[in-house]
Tab-separated table of C-alpha atoms and ligand atoms in Angstrom:
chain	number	residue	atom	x	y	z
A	624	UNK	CA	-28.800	-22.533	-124.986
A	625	UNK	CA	-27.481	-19.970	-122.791
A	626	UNK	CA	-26.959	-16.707	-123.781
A	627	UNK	CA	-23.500	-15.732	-123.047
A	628	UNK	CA	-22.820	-12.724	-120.547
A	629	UNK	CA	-26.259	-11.732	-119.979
A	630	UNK	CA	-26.666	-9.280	-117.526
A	631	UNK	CA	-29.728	-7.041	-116.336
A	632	UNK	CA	-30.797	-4.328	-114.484
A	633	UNK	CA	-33.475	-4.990	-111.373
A	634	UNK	CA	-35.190	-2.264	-108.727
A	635	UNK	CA	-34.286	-4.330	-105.613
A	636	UNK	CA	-36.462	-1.610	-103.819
A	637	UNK	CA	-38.563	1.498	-104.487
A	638	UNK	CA	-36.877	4.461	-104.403
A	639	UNK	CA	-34.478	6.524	-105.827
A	640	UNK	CA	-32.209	5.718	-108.568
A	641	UNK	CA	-29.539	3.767	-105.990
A	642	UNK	CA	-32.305	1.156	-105.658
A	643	UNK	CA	-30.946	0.302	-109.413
A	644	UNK	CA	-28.503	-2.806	-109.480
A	645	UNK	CA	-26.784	-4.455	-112.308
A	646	UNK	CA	-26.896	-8.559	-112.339
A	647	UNK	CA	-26.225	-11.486	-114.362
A	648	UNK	CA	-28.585	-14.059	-114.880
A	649	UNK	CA	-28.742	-17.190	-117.516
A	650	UNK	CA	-31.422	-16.861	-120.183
A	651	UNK	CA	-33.777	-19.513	-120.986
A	652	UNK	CA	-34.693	-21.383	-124.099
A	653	UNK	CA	-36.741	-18.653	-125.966
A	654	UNK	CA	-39.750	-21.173	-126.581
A	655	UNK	CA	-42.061	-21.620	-129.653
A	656	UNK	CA	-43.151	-17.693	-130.125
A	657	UNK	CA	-40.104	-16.121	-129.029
A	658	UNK	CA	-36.960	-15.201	-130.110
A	659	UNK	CA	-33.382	-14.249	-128.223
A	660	UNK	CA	-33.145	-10.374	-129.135
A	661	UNK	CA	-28.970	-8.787	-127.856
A	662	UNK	CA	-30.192	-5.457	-126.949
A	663	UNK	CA	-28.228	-2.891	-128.457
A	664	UNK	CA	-30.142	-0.302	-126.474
A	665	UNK	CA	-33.008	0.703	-124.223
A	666	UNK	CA	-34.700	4.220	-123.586
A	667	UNK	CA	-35.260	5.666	-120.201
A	668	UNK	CA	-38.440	7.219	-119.529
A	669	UNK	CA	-40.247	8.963	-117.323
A	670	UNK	CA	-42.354	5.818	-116.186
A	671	UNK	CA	-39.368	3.599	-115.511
A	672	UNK	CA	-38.492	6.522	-112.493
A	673	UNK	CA	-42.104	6.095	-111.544
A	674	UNK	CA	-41.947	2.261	-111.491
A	675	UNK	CA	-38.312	2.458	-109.554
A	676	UNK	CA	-39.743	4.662	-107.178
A	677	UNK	CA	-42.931	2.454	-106.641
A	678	UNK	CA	-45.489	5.232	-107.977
A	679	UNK	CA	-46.260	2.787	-111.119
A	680	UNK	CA	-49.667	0.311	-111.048
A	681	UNK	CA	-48.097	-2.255	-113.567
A	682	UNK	CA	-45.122	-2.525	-111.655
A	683	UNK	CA	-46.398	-3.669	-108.244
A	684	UNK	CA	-43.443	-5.729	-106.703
A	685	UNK	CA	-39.264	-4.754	-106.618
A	686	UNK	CA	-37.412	-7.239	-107.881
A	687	UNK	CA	-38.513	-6.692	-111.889
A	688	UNK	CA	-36.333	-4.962	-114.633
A	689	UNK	CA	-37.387	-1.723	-115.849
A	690	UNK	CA	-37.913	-0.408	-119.575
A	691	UNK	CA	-40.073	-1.010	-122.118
A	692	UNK	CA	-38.773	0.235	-125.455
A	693	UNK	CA	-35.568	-1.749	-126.865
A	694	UNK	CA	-33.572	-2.114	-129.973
A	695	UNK	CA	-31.626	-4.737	-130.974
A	696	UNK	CA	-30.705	-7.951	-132.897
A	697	UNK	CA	-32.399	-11.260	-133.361
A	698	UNK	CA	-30.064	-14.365	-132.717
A	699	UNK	CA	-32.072	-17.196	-133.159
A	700	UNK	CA	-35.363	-18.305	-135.109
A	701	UNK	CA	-37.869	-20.263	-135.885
A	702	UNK	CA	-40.827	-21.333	-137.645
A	703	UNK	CA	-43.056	-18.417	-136.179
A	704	UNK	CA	-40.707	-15.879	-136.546
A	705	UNK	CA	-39.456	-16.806	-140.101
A	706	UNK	CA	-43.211	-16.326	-141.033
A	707	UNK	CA	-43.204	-12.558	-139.740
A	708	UNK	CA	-40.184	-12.270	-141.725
A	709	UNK	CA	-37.382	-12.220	-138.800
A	710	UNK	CA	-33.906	-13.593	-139.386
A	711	UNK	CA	-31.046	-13.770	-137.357
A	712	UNK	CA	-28.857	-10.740	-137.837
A	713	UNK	CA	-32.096	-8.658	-137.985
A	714	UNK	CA	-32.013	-5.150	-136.385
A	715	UNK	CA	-35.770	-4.815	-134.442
A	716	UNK	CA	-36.900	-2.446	-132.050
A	717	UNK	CA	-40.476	-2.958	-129.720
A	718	UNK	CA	-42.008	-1.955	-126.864
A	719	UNK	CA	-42.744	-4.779	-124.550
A	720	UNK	CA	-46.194	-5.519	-122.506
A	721	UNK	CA	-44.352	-5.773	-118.859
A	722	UNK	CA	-41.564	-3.730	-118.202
A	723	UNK	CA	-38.218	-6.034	-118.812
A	724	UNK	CA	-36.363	-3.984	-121.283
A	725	UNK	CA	-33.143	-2.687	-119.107
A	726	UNK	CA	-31.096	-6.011	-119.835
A	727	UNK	CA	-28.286	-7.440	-122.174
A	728	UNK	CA	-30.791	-10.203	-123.657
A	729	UNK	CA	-34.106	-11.216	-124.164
A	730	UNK	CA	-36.782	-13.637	-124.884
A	731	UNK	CA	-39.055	-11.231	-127.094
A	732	UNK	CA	-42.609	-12.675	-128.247
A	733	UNK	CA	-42.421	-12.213	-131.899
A	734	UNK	CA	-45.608	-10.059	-131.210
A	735	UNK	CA	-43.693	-7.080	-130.338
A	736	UNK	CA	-41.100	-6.948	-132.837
A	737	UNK	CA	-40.883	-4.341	-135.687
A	738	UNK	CA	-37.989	-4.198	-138.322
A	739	UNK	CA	-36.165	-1.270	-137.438
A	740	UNK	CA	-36.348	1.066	-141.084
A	741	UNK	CA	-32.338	0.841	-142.732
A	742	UNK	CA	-32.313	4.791	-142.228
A	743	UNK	CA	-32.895	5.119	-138.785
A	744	UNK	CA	-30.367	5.233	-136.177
A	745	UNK	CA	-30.299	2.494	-133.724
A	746	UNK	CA	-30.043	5.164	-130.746
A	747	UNK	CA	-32.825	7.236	-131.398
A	748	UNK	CA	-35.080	4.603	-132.729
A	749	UNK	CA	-34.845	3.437	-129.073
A	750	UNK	CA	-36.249	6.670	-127.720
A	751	UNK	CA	-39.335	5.835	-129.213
A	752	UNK	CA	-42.220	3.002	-129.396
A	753	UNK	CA	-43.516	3.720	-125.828
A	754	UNK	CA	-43.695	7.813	-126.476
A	755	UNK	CA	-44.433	7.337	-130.316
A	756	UNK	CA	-47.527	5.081	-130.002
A	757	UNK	CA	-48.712	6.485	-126.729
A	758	UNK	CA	-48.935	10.280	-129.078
A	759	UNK	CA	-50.311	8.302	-131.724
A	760	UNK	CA	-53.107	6.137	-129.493
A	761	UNK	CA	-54.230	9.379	-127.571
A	762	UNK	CA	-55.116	11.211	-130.760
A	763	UNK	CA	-56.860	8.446	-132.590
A	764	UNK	CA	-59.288	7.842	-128.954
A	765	UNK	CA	-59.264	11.791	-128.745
A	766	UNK	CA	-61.164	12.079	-132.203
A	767	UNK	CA	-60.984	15.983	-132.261
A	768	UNK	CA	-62.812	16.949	-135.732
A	769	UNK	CA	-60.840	17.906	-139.070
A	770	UNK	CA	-59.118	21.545	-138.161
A	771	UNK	CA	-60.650	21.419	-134.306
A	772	UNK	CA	-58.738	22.479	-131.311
A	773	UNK	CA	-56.802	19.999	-129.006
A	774	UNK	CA	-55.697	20.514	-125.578
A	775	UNK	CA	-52.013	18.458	-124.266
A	776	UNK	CA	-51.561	18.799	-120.611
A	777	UNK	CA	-47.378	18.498	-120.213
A	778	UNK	CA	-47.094	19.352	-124.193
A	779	UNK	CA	-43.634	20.304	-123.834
A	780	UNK	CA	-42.671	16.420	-123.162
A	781	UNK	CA	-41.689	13.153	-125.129
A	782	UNK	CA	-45.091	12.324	-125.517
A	783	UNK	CA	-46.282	15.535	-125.807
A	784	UNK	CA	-43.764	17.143	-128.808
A	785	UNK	CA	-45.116	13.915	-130.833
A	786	UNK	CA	-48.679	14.381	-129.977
A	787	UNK	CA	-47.984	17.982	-131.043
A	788	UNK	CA	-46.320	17.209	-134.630
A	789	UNK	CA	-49.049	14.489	-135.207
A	790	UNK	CA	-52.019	16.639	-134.215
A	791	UNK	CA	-50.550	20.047	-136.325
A	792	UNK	CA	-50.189	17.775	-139.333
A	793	UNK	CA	-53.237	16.589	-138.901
A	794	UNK	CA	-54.358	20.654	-139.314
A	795	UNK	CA	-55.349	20.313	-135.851
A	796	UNK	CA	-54.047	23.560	-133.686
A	797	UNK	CA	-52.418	22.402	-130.187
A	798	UNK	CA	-52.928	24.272	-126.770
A	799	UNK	CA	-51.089	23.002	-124.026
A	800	UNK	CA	-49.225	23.144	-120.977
A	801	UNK	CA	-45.453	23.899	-119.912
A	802	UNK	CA	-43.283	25.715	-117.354
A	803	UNK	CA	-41.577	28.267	-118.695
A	804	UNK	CA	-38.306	26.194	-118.770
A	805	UNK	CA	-39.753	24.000	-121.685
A	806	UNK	CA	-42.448	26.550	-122.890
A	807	UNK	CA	-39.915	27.314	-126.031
A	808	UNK	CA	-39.032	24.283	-127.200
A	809	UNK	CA	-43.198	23.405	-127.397
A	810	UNK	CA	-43.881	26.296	-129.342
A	811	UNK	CA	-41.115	25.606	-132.071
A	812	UNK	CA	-43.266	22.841	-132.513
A	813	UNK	CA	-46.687	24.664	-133.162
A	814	UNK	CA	-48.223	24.569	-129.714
A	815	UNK	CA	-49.619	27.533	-128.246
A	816	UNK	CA	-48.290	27.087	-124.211
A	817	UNK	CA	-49.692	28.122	-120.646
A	818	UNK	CA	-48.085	27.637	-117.859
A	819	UNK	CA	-49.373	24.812	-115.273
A	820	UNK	CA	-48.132	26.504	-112.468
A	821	UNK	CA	-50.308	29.318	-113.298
A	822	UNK	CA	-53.630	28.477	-111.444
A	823	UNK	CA	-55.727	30.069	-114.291
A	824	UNK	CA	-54.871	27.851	-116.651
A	825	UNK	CA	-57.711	26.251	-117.570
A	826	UNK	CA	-59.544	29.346	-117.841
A	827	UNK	CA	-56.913	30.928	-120.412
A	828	UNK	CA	-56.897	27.345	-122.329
A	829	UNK	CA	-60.871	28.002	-122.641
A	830	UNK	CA	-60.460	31.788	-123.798
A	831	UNK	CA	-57.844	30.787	-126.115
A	832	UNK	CA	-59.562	28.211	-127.776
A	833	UNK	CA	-62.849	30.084	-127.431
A	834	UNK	CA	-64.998	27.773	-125.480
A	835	UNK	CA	-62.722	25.097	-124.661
A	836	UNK	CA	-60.327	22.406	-126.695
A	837	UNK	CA	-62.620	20.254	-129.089
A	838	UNK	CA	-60.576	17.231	-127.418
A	839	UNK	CA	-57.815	17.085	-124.400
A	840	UNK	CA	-54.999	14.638	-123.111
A	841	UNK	CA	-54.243	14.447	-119.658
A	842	UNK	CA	-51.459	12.805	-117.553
A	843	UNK	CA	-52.094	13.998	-113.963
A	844	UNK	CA	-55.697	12.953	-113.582
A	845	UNK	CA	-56.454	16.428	-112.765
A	846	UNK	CA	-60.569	17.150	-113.029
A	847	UNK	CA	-59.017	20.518	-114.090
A	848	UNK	CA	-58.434	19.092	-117.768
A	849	UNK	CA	-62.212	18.836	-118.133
A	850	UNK	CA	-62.678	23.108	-117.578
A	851	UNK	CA	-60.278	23.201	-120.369
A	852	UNK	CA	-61.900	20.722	-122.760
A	853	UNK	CA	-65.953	21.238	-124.132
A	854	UNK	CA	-68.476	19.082	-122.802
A	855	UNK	CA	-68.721	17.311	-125.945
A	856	UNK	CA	-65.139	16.939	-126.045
A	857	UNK	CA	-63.039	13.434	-125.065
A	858	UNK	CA	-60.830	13.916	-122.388
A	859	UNK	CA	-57.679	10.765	-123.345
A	860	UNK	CA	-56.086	10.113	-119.714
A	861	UNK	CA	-52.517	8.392	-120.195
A	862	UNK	CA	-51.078	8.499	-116.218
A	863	UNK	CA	-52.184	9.923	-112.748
A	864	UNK	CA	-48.707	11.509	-111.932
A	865	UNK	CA	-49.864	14.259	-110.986
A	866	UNK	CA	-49.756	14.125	-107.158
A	867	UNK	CA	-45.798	12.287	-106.957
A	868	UNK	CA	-46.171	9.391	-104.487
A	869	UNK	CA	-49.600	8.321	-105.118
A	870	UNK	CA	-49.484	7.809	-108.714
A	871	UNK	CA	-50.264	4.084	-107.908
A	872	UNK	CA	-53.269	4.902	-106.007
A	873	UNK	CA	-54.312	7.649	-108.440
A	874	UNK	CA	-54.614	5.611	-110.743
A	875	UNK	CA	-55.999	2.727	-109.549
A	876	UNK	CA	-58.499	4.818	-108.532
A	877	UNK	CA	-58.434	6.902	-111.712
A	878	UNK	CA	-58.322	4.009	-114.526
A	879	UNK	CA	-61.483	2.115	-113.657
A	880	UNK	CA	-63.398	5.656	-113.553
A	881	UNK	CA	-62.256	6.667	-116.435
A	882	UNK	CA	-63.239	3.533	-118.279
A	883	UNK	CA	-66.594	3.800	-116.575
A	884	UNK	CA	-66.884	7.531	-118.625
A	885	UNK	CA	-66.058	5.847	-121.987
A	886	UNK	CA	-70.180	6.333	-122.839
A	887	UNK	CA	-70.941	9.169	-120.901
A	888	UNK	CA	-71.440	12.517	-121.840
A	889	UNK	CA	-68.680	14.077	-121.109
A	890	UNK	CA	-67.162	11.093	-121.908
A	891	UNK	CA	-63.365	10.236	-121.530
A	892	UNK	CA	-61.378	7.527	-122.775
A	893	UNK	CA	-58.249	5.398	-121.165
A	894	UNK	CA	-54.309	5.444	-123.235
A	895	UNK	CA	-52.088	2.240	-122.013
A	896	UNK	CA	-49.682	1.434	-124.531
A	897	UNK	CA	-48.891	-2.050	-122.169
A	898	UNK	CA	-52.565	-3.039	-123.049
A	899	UNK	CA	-52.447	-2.157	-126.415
A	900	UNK	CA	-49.740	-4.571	-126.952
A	901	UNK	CA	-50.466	-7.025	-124.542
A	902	UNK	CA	-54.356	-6.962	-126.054
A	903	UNK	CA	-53.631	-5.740	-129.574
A	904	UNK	CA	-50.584	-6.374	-130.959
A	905	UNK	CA	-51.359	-6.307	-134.645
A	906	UNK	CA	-52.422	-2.507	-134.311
A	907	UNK	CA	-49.664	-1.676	-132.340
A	908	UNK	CA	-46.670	-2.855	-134.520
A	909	UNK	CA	-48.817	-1.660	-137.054
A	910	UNK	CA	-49.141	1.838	-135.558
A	911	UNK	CA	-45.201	1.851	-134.648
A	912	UNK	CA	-44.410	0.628	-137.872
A	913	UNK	CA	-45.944	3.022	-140.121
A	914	UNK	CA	-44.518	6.010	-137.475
A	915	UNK	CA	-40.909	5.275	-137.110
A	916	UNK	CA	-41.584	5.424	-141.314
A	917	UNK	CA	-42.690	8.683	-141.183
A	918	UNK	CA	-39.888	9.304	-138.452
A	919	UNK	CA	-37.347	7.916	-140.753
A	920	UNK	CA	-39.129	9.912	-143.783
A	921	UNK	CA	-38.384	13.468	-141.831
A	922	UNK	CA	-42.153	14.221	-141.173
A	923	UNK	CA	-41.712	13.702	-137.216
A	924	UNK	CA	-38.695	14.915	-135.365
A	925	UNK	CA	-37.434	12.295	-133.287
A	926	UNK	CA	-35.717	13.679	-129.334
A	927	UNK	CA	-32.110	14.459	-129.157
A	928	UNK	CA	-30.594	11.222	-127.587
A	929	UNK	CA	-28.265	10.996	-125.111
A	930	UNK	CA	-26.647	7.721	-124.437
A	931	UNK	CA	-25.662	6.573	-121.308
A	932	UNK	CA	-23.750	3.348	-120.593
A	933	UNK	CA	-25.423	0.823	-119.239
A	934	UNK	CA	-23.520	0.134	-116.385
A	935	UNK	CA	-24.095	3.817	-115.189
A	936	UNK	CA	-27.768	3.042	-115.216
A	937	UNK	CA	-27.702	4.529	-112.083
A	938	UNK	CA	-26.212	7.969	-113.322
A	939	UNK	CA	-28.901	8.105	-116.245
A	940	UNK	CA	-31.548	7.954	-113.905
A	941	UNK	CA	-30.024	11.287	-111.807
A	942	UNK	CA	-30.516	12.767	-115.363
A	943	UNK	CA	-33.755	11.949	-115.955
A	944	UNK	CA	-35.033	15.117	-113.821
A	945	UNK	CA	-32.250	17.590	-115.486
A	946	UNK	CA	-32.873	16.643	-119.346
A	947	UNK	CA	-33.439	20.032	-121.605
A	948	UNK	CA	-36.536	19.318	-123.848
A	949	UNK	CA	-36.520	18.076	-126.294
A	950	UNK	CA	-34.122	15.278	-125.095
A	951	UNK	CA	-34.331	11.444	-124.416
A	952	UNK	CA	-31.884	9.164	-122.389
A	953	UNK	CA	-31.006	6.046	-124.103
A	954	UNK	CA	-29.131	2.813	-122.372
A	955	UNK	CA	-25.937	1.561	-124.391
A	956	UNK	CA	-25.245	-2.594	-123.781
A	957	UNK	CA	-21.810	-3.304	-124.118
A	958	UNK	CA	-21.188	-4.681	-127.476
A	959	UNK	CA	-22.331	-8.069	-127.534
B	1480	LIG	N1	-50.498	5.486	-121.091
B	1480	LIG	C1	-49.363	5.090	-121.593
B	1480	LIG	O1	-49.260	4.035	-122.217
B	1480	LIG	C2	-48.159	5.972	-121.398
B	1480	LIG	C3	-47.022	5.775	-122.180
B	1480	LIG	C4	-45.951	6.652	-122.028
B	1480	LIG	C5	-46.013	7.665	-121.078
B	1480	LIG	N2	-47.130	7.774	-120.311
B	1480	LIG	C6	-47.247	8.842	-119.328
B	1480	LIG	O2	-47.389	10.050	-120.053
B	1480	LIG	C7	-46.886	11.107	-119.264
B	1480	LIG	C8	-45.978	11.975	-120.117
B	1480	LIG	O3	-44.797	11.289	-120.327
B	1480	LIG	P1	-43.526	12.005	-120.937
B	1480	LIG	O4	-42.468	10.961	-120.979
B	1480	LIG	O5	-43.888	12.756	-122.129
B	1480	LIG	O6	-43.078	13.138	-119.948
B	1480	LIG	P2	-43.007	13.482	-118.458
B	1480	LIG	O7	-41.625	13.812	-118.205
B	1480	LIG	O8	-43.650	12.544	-117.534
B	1480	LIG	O9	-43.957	14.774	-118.490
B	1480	LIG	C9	-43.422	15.913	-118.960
B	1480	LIG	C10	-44.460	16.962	-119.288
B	1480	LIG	O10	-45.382	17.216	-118.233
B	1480	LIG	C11	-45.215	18.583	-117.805
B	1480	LIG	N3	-45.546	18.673	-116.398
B	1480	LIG	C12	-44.754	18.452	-115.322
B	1480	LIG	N4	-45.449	18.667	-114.186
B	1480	LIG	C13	-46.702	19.025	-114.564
B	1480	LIG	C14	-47.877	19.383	-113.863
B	1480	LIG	N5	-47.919	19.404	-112.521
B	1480	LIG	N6	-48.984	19.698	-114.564
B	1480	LIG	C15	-48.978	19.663	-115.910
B	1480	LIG	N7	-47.888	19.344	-116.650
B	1480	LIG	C16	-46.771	19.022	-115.973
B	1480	LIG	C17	-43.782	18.899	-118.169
B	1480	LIG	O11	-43.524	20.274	-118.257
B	1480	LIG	P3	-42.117	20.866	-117.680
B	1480	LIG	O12	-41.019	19.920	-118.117
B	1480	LIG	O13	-42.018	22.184	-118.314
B	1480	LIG	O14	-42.259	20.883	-116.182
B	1480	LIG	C18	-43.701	18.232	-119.530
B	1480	LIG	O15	-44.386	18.977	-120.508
B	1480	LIG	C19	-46.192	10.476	-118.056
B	1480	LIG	O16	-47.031	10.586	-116.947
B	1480	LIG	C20	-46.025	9.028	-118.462
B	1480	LIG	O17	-46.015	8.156	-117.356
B	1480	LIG	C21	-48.204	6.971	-120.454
């Protein structure tokens, strides 16, 4: 059983978004726990630039297919997947465990597929499972107490705005960080914003919050997160992009320490949404199910999408630095 027309996107080398090359390529059987998903569409995030330009630890070799969120339809089943429920015809949306998601067609392990809620757009549903259960993960390991203060390094972005809206409904207040280009649309969701660039940062975060943030999420690996957070406060670290071009190193360096600090005092605590589903994928479809409900339901805003084709993958990823916040980039597949 091939699937007809399938076609893919693959970084041939790292670098910038040239390095991006459109292919076809004949798709297997789908095997005994998988089933052949057309991809309607595919978000494009801030880690698939990283991984394209080589500054991404789970992405180690060129040659691979970026992406990891997807939406799209099931076209074949079987015993497994009929007892989770999926038919053929079935709209579902996931976030895989190894990037893969740029492509026409795929053999998806039943384990990451979630019904995709009647109400909610195809398009922007695609903007979210990486962002949506990375907000959701870092708050649960943050554990800042009922009506506490947390602290969101980058609050202005896709992870952050969600982080924000989970943590205010949560009667938590937010403090976090911005440029001034993205400060606004953070506070119109309830986060109080200093500026990174400023190099007093942390010491404002720790006068606003009057002592420092009960809990904090990083995504630079910065040491300076810890001045901003109190000593008995988690710090949640989801990247090491802080310093562009050694991301990998960061945090390969980064990842084991901060594991190491899971029962120290201070103690910190590591976010990878690829684990969690490669490791746990009952809580995570369980975690994006029950979100993309309350998405659906009008308690979380989802980003403004813009779609791209997906033949001007290339184009989308020029974007990427230029996107107002707010915003998301999603991949349109030609109609299957
Ligand atoms: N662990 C996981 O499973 C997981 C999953 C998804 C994403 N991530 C990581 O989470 C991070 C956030 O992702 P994202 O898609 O929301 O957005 P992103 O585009 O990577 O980050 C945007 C946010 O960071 C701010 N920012 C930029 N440079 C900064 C600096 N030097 N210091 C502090 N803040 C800075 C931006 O502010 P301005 O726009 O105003 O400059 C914006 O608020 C990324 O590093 C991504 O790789 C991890």
């Amino acid at each position: 059983m091939i699937a007809p027309h399938a076609r893919r996107v693959t970084v041939d080398r790292f670098g910038p978004p040239e390095m991006l090359h459109v292919e076809s390529f004949a798709l297997g059987e789908p095997g005994r726990r998988r089933v052949r998903v057309r991809v309607t569409h595919a978000s494009v995030g801030s880690t698939d630039a990283m991984a394209r330009s080589g500054d991404y630890l789970f992405q180690p070799r060129p040659g691979f297919v970026p992406g990891y969120d997807f939406v799209g339809v099931v076209e074949t089943t079987n015993a497994a997947a009929a007892r989770r429920g999926l038919s053929i015809g079935m709209r579902v949306i996931g976030c895989l465990a190894r990037m893969g998601s740029y492509t026409t067609h795929l053999n998806a392990c039943i384990d990451r597929l979630v019904p995709l809620p009647d109400e909610l757009d195809s398009t922007v549903a695609a903007a979210l499972p990486l962002d949506l259960v990375t907000a959701d993960l870092a708050l649960e390991l943050a554990e800042p107490p009922h009506g506490g203060t947390l602290f969101v390094q980058g609050v202005s972005g896709p992870v952050g705005s969600l982080l924000t809206q989970l943590a205010v409904a949560k009667g938590l207040r937010v403090f976090g960080t911005a440029s001034e280009r993205t400060r606004a649309s953070a506070e119109s969701l309830g986060a109080h914003v200093v500026n990174y660039r400023d190099p007093n940062w942390p010491i404002m975060i720790r006068q606003l919050t009057a002592g420092g943030a009960h809990a904090g999420v990083d995504h630079t690996g910065t040491a300076l997160v810890r001045a901003a957070t109190r000593r008995t406060g988690t710090v949640v670290r989801t990247a090491w992009s802080g310093r562009p071009g050694h991301g990998r190193v960061d945090a390969a360096r980064g990842g084991p320490a901060t594991l190491a600090r899971r029962f120290t005092s201070p103690s910190e605590r590591l976010c990878s949404v690829p684990l969690l589903v490669a490791l746990q994928p009952q809580r995570y479809r369980q975690i994006l199910h029950d979100q993309l409900h309350r998405i659906a339901g009008g308690q979380l805003r989802a980003p403004t999408v813009t779609t791209a084709p997906f033949d001007e993958v290339i184009d989308a990823h020029r974007q990427l630095a230029d996107l107002p916040p707010g915003h998301k980039l999603v991949l349109e597949m030609p109609p299957g």
